[in-house]
mmCIF file of C-alpha atoms and ligand atoms in Angstrom:
data_model
loop_
_atom_site.group_PDB
_atom_site.id
_atom_site.type_symbol
_atom_site.label_atom_id
_atom_site.label_comp_id
_atom_site.label_asym_id
_atom_site.label_seq_id
_atom_site.Cartn_x
_atom_site.Cartn_y
_atom_site.Cartn_z
ATOM 1 C CA MET A 1 -79.113 55.672 146.074
ATOM 2 C CA ASN A 2 -79.148 52.276 144.357
ATOM 3 C CA ASN A 3 -76.915 51.575 141.367
ATOM 4 C CA HIS A 4 -79.701 52.024 138.879
ATOM 5 C CA LEU A 5 -80.664 55.458 140.129
ATOM 6 C CA HIS A 6 -77.001 56.338 140.364
ATOM 7 C CA TYR A 7 -76.474 55.609 136.661
ATOM 8 C CA LEU A 8 -79.598 57.468 135.633
ATOM 9 C CA ASN A 9 -78.407 60.353 137.701
ATOM 10 C CA ASN A 10 -75.119 60.210 135.786
ATOM 11 C CA MET A 11 -77.111 60.477 132.579
ATOM 12 C CA GLY A 12 -78.762 63.583 133.989
ATOM 13 C CA ILE A 13 -82.130 61.878 134.454
ATOM 14 C CA THR A 14 -83.780 62.144 137.854
ATOM 15 C CA VAL A 15 -86.594 59.571 137.903
ATOM 16 C CA TRP A 16 -86.756 56.448 135.795
ATOM 17 C CA GLU A 17 -88.302 53.011 135.915
ATOM 18 C CA GLN A 18 -86.348 50.007 134.760
ATOM 19 C CA ASN A 19 -87.740 46.533 133.999
ATOM 20 C CA SER A 20 -85.118 44.714 136.043
ATOM 21 C CA SER A 21 -81.413 44.842 136.642
ATOM 22 C CA ARG A 22 -79.536 42.231 134.722
ATOM 23 C CA ALA A 23 -76.413 42.073 132.708
ATOM 24 C CA CYS A 24 -76.380 41.254 129.033
ATOM 25 C CA SER A 25 -74.791 37.848 128.508
ATOM 26 C CA PHE A 26 -72.449 36.732 125.784
ATOM 27 C CA THR A 27 -73.555 34.626 122.866
ATOM 28 C CA GLU A 28 -72.283 31.121 123.216
ATOM 29 C CA GLY A 29 -70.981 29.419 120.131
ATOM 30 C CA THR A 30 -68.313 29.882 117.572
ATOM 31 C CA THR A 31 -65.929 32.799 117.664
ATOM 32 C CA SER A 32 -64.702 34.386 114.454
ATOM 33 C CA PRO A 33 -61.066 33.458 113.820
ATOM 34 C CA LEU A 34 -58.551 35.846 115.311
ATOM 35 C CA SER A 35 -56.770 35.922 111.957
ATOM 36 C CA ASP A 36 -59.849 37.489 110.334
ATOM 37 C CA TRP A 37 -59.935 40.183 112.982
ATOM 38 C CA ASN A 38 -56.200 40.811 112.729
ATOM 39 C CA ALA A 39 -56.344 41.033 108.943
ATOM 40 C CA LEU A 40 -59.258 43.486 109.078
ATOM 41 C CA GLN A 41 -57.616 45.586 111.765
ATOM 42 C CA GLN A 42 -54.398 45.791 109.748
ATOM 43 C CA THR A 43 -56.295 46.737 106.603
ATOM 44 C CA VAL A 44 -58.091 49.520 108.436
ATOM 45 C CA ALA A 45 -54.863 50.784 110.026
ATOM 46 C CA ALA A 46 -53.203 50.996 106.597
ATOM 47 C CA CYS A 47 -56.193 52.487 104.746
ATOM 48 C CA THR A 48 -55.539 55.519 102.548
ATOM 49 C CA ALA A 49 -58.750 55.301 100.497
ATOM 50 C CA CYS A 50 -59.916 58.827 101.340
ATOM 51 C CA SER A 51 -58.174 62.031 102.317
ATOM 52 C CA LEU A 52 -58.958 61.589 106.026
ATOM 53 C CA HIS A 53 -55.856 59.431 106.356
ATOM 54 C CA GLN A 54 -53.766 62.583 105.884
ATOM 55 C CA SER A 55 -55.067 64.303 109.000
ATOM 56 C CA ARG A 56 -55.624 61.337 111.330
ATOM 57 C CA THR A 57 -53.401 60.532 114.284
ATOM 58 C CA GLN A 58 -54.498 56.919 113.974
ATOM 59 C CA THR A 59 -57.469 54.888 112.824
ATOM 60 C CA VAL A 60 -60.179 54.055 115.355
ATOM 61 C CA PHE A 61 -61.145 50.465 114.674
ATOM 62 C CA GLY A 62 -63.672 49.529 117.342
ATOM 63 C CA VAL A 63 -63.706 48.215 120.888
ATOM 64 C CA GLY A 64 -65.473 45.679 123.042
ATOM 65 C CA ASN A 65 -66.598 42.116 122.999
ATOM 66 C CA ARG A 66 -66.185 40.326 119.693
ATOM 67 C CA GLN A 67 -68.986 37.965 120.657
ATOM 68 C CA ALA A 68 -71.302 40.765 121.721
ATOM 69 C CA GLU A 69 -75.026 40.414 121.255
ATOM 70 C CA LEU A 70 -75.310 44.193 120.923
ATOM 71 C CA LEU A 71 -73.243 46.245 118.456
ATOM 72 C CA ILE A 72 -73.424 50.007 118.911
ATOM 73 C CA ILE A 73 -72.710 52.078 115.832
ATOM 74 C CA GLY A 74 -71.650 55.712 116.077
ATOM 75 C CA GLU A 75 -70.619 58.279 113.538
ATOM 76 C CA ALA A 76 -66.892 58.984 113.465
ATOM 77 C CA PRO A 77 -63.981 59.529 115.834
ATOM 78 C CA GLY A 78 -63.633 62.952 117.421
ATOM 79 C CA PHE A 79 -60.536 64.616 118.852
ATOM 80 C CA TYR A 80 -60.043 62.292 121.843
ATOM 81 C CA GLU A 81 -60.876 59.150 119.868
ATOM 82 C CA ASP A 82 -58.310 60.121 117.235
ATOM 83 C CA GLN A 83 -55.740 60.634 120.004
ATOM 84 C CA GLN A 84 -56.487 57.412 121.880
ATOM 85 C CA GLY A 85 -57.507 55.082 119.046
ATOM 86 C CA GLU A 86 -60.744 54.054 120.782
ATOM 87 C CA PRO A 87 -64.365 55.018 119.972
ATOM 88 C CA PHE A 88 -66.408 57.122 122.391
ATOM 89 C CA VAL A 89 -63.789 58.107 124.932
ATOM 90 C CA GLY A 90 -64.666 61.841 125.139
ATOM 91 C CA ARG A 91 -67.651 63.464 126.848
ATOM 92 C CA ALA A 92 -70.118 61.762 124.517
ATOM 93 C CA GLY A 93 -68.437 58.474 125.405
ATOM 94 C CA GLN A 94 -68.946 59.093 129.108
ATOM 95 C CA LEU A 95 -72.636 59.628 128.484
ATOM 96 C CA LEU A 96 -72.767 56.497 126.321
ATOM 97 C CA ASN A 97 -71.226 54.553 129.232
ATOM 98 C CA ALA A 98 -73.883 55.935 131.586
ATOM 99 C CA MET A 99 -76.607 55.034 129.083
ATOM 100 C CA LEU A 100 -75.314 51.460 128.897
ATOM 101 C CA GLN A 101 -75.040 51.176 132.655
ATOM 102 C CA ALA A 102 -78.605 52.367 133.034
ATOM 103 C CA ILE A 103 -79.732 49.105 131.396
ATOM 104 C CA GLY A 104 -77.218 46.864 133.148
ATOM 105 C CA MET A 105 -74.624 46.798 130.389
ATOM 106 C CA ASN A 106 -71.123 48.161 129.967
ATOM 107 C CA ARG A 107 -68.425 48.590 127.334
ATOM 108 C CA ASP A 108 -67.021 45.109 127.949
ATOM 109 C CA LEU A 109 -70.324 43.429 127.114
ATOM 110 C CA VAL A 110 -71.076 45.265 123.866
ATOM 111 C CA TYR A 111 -69.030 46.109 120.797
ATOM 112 C CA ILE A 112 -68.711 49.764 119.728
ATOM 113 C CA ALA A 113 -67.726 50.876 116.242
ATOM 114 C CA ASN A 114 -68.178 53.888 114.009
ATOM 115 C CA ILE A 115 -69.298 54.497 110.441
ATOM 116 C CA LEU A 116 -65.932 56.172 109.759
ATOM 117 C CA LYS A 117 -62.633 54.888 111.112
ATOM 118 C CA CYS A 118 -60.838 58.248 110.788
ATOM 119 C CA ARG A 119 -61.632 61.628 112.302
ATOM 120 C CA PRO A 120 -63.127 64.232 109.945
ATOM 121 C CA PRO A 121 -61.355 67.587 110.402
ATOM 122 C CA ASN A 122 -63.041 69.863 112.957
ATOM 123 C CA ASN A 123 -65.571 67.073 113.595
ATOM 124 C CA ARG A 124 -67.536 67.949 110.460
ATOM 125 C CA ASP A 125 -70.155 65.503 109.178
ATOM 126 C CA PRO A 126 -68.747 62.595 107.151
ATOM 127 C CA LEU A 127 -68.942 63.204 103.387
ATOM 128 C CA PRO A 128 -70.971 60.709 101.325
ATOM 129 C CA GLU A 129 -67.799 59.592 99.538
ATOM 130 C CA GLU A 130 -66.044 58.936 102.861
ATOM 131 C CA VAL A 131 -69.023 56.905 104.050
ATOM 132 C CA ASN A 132 -69.028 54.896 100.802
ATOM 133 C CA LEU A 133 -65.327 54.166 101.053
ATOM 134 C CA CYS A 134 -65.293 53.278 104.758
ATOM 135 C CA THR A 135 -68.450 51.357 105.562
ATOM 136 C CA GLY A 136 -67.185 48.103 104.046
ATOM 137 C CA PHE A 137 -65.069 47.843 107.205
ATOM 138 C CA LEU A 138 -68.088 48.220 109.457
ATOM 139 C CA GLU A 139 -69.956 45.633 107.404
ATOM 140 C CA GLN A 140 -67.074 43.196 107.893
ATOM 141 C CA GLN A 141 -67.152 43.868 111.628
ATOM 142 C CA ILE A 142 -70.868 43.109 111.653
ATOM 143 C CA ALA A 143 -70.240 39.893 109.709
ATOM 144 C CA LEU A 144 -67.505 38.799 112.154
ATOM 145 C CA ILE A 145 -69.463 39.611 115.310
ATOM 146 C CA GLN A 146 -72.887 38.481 114.065
ATOM 147 C CA PRO A 147 -74.642 40.453 116.804
ATOM 148 C CA LYS A 148 -78.255 39.800 117.639
ATOM 149 C CA LEU A 149 -79.016 43.507 117.564
ATOM 150 C CA LEU A 150 -77.543 46.720 116.159
ATOM 151 C CA LEU A 151 -78.102 50.057 117.892
ATOM 152 C CA ALA A 152 -77.353 53.083 115.711
ATOM 153 C CA VAL A 153 -76.696 56.238 117.699
ATOM 154 C CA GLY A 154 -77.399 59.382 115.749
ATOM 155 C CA ARG A 155 -78.506 60.538 112.360
ATOM 156 C CA ILE A 156 -75.387 59.675 110.363
ATOM 157 C CA ALA A 157 -75.334 56.019 111.419
ATOM 158 C CA ALA A 158 -79.117 55.684 111.097
ATOM 159 C CA HIS A 159 -79.182 57.212 107.627
ATOM 160 C CA TYR A 160 -76.387 55.002 106.368
ATOM 161 C CA LEU A 161 -77.776 51.767 107.791
ATOM 162 C CA LEU A 162 -81.338 52.445 106.648
ATOM 163 C CA LYS A 163 -80.518 54.224 103.388
ATOM 164 C CA THR A 164 -82.959 56.963 104.290
ATOM 165 C CA LYS A 165 -82.988 60.668 105.070
ATOM 166 C CA SER A 166 -85.967 60.431 107.438
ATOM 167 C CA SER A 167 -85.746 62.308 110.705
ATOM 168 C CA LEU A 168 -84.162 60.491 113.607
ATOM 169 C CA GLU A 169 -87.326 61.106 115.591
ATOM 170 C CA SER A 170 -89.370 59.152 113.038
ATOM 171 C CA LEU A 171 -86.887 56.243 113.049
ATOM 172 C CA ARG A 172 -86.770 55.727 116.836
ATOM 173 C CA GLY A 173 -88.992 53.221 118.591
ATOM 174 C CA LYS A 174 -89.277 50.807 115.653
ATOM 175 C CA LEU A 175 -87.442 47.614 114.871
ATOM 176 C CA HIS A 176 -85.640 47.929 111.536
ATOM 177 C CA ARG A 177 -83.463 45.392 109.690
ATOM 178 C CA PHE A 178 -80.019 45.768 108.188
ATOM 179 C CA GLY A 179 -78.123 43.966 105.479
ATOM 180 C CA ILE A 180 -78.186 40.574 103.857
ATOM 181 C CA ASN A 181 -78.744 38.858 107.217
ATOM 182 C CA GLN A 182 -81.583 41.239 108.060
ATOM 183 C CA THR A 183 -79.968 41.946 111.434
ATOM 184 C CA PRO A 184 -82.445 43.683 113.772
ATOM 185 C CA LEU A 185 -81.630 47.370 114.184
ATOM 186 C CA LEU A 186 -82.807 50.075 116.574
ATOM 187 C CA ILE A 187 -82.130 53.796 116.409
ATOM 188 C CA THR A 188 -81.543 56.314 119.162
ATOM 189 C CA TYR A 189 -80.060 59.750 119.699
ATOM 190 C CA HIS A 190 -76.327 60.371 119.548
ATOM 191 C CA PRO A 191 -74.890 61.032 123.024
ATOM 192 C CA ALA A 192 -73.288 64.256 121.734
ATOM 193 C CA TYR A 193 -76.771 65.437 120.709
ATOM 194 C CA LEU A 194 -78.070 64.509 124.150
ATOM 195 C CA LEU A 195 -75.335 66.587 125.767
ATOM 196 C CA ARG A 196 -76.652 69.570 123.808
ATOM 197 C CA ASN A 197 -80.338 68.619 124.260
ATOM 198 C CA PRO A 198 -80.667 66.988 127.692
ATOM 199 C CA ILE A 199 -84.451 67.227 127.466
ATOM 200 C CA ASP A 200 -84.338 64.252 125.084
ATOM 201 C CA LYS A 201 -82.484 62.000 127.533
ATOM 202 C CA ARG A 202 -85.784 60.604 128.714
ATOM 203 C CA LYS A 203 -86.667 59.542 125.190
ATOM 204 C CA ALA A 204 -83.188 58.066 124.825
ATOM 205 C CA PHE A 205 -83.764 56.012 127.946
ATOM 206 C CA MET A 206 -87.010 54.706 126.459
ATOM 207 C CA ASP A 207 -84.983 53.651 123.419
ATOM 208 C CA LEU A 208 -82.495 51.888 125.689
ATOM 209 C CA GLN A 209 -85.277 50.058 127.471
ATOM 210 C CA LEU A 210 -86.594 48.968 124.077
ATOM 211 C CA THR A 211 -83.064 47.813 123.218
ATOM 212 C CA TRP A 212 -82.930 45.733 126.385
ATOM 213 C CA ARG A 213 -86.385 44.214 125.795
ATOM 214 C CA THR A 214 -85.632 43.481 122.150
ATOM 215 C CA LEU A 215 -82.406 41.686 123.059
ATOM 216 C CA GLU A 216 -84.300 39.551 125.550
ATOM 217 C CA GLU A 217 -86.892 38.647 122.934
ATOM 218 C CA LEU A 218 -84.266 37.884 120.302
ATOM 219 C CA LYS A 219 -82.421 35.622 122.717
ATOM 220 C CA PHE A 220 -85.418 33.483 123.464
ATOM 221 C CA ASN A 221 -86.916 33.297 119.958
HETATM 222 N N1 URA B 1 -68.883 60.299 118.299
HETATM 223 C C1 URA B 1 -69.003 59.186 117.556
HETATM 224 O O1 URA B 1 -69.951 59.038 116.802
HETATM 225 N N2 URA B 1 -68.073 58.264 117.670
HETATM 226 C C2 URA B 1 -67.042 58.373 118.491
HETATM 227 O O2 URA B 1 -66.227 57.449 118.550
HETATM 228 C C3 URA B 1 -66.933 59.537 119.267
HETATM 229 C C4 URA B 1 -67.877 60.497 119.156
#
């Protein structure tokens, strides 16, 4: 089995077609000063703005390449993320890794961050007030990385970034824009949802192919 089929198999998908196998490259150019990153990371680590700081083991800042062309945005840390201080390290994270590998990417090429930096108790949905208080950090991460493309995984991230309550299904497959820089944004299913609803993995892979194609177009335009 070639690598591509192997990764799709890991995602639980049996037959897929891929455009080509290539790795996402880094953006050349200026890097945001380390001091900005350190200052932001320290601010996040010390944050007590909402009550989630009382139950967290640690904050979960983000991980990956600070010059990434693709920034993946999830919802909030779960149990394992809270323990390890890194986003998407549990079962959903393993599926996210397989999804990335299916389009020739990996965690070292992209940046991964969440809407919330602290774990909500019992993995409940983030409260609107928590989202309001926390998303300034994500916006600063976006400003530092200046990715070519954002990929929101799941309803919570999609609804925050697009300021909508529309169904995830209706938001997939379209290029949206986020923020003052009008950064291109795509939406797909959350890997935890896909673990519960494997039937939708095929649609998720279509979203990933669109992500890959969109990045290519953005690079050459
Ligand atoms: N789900 C998320 O949205 N983010 C994580 O970091 C882990 C699970």
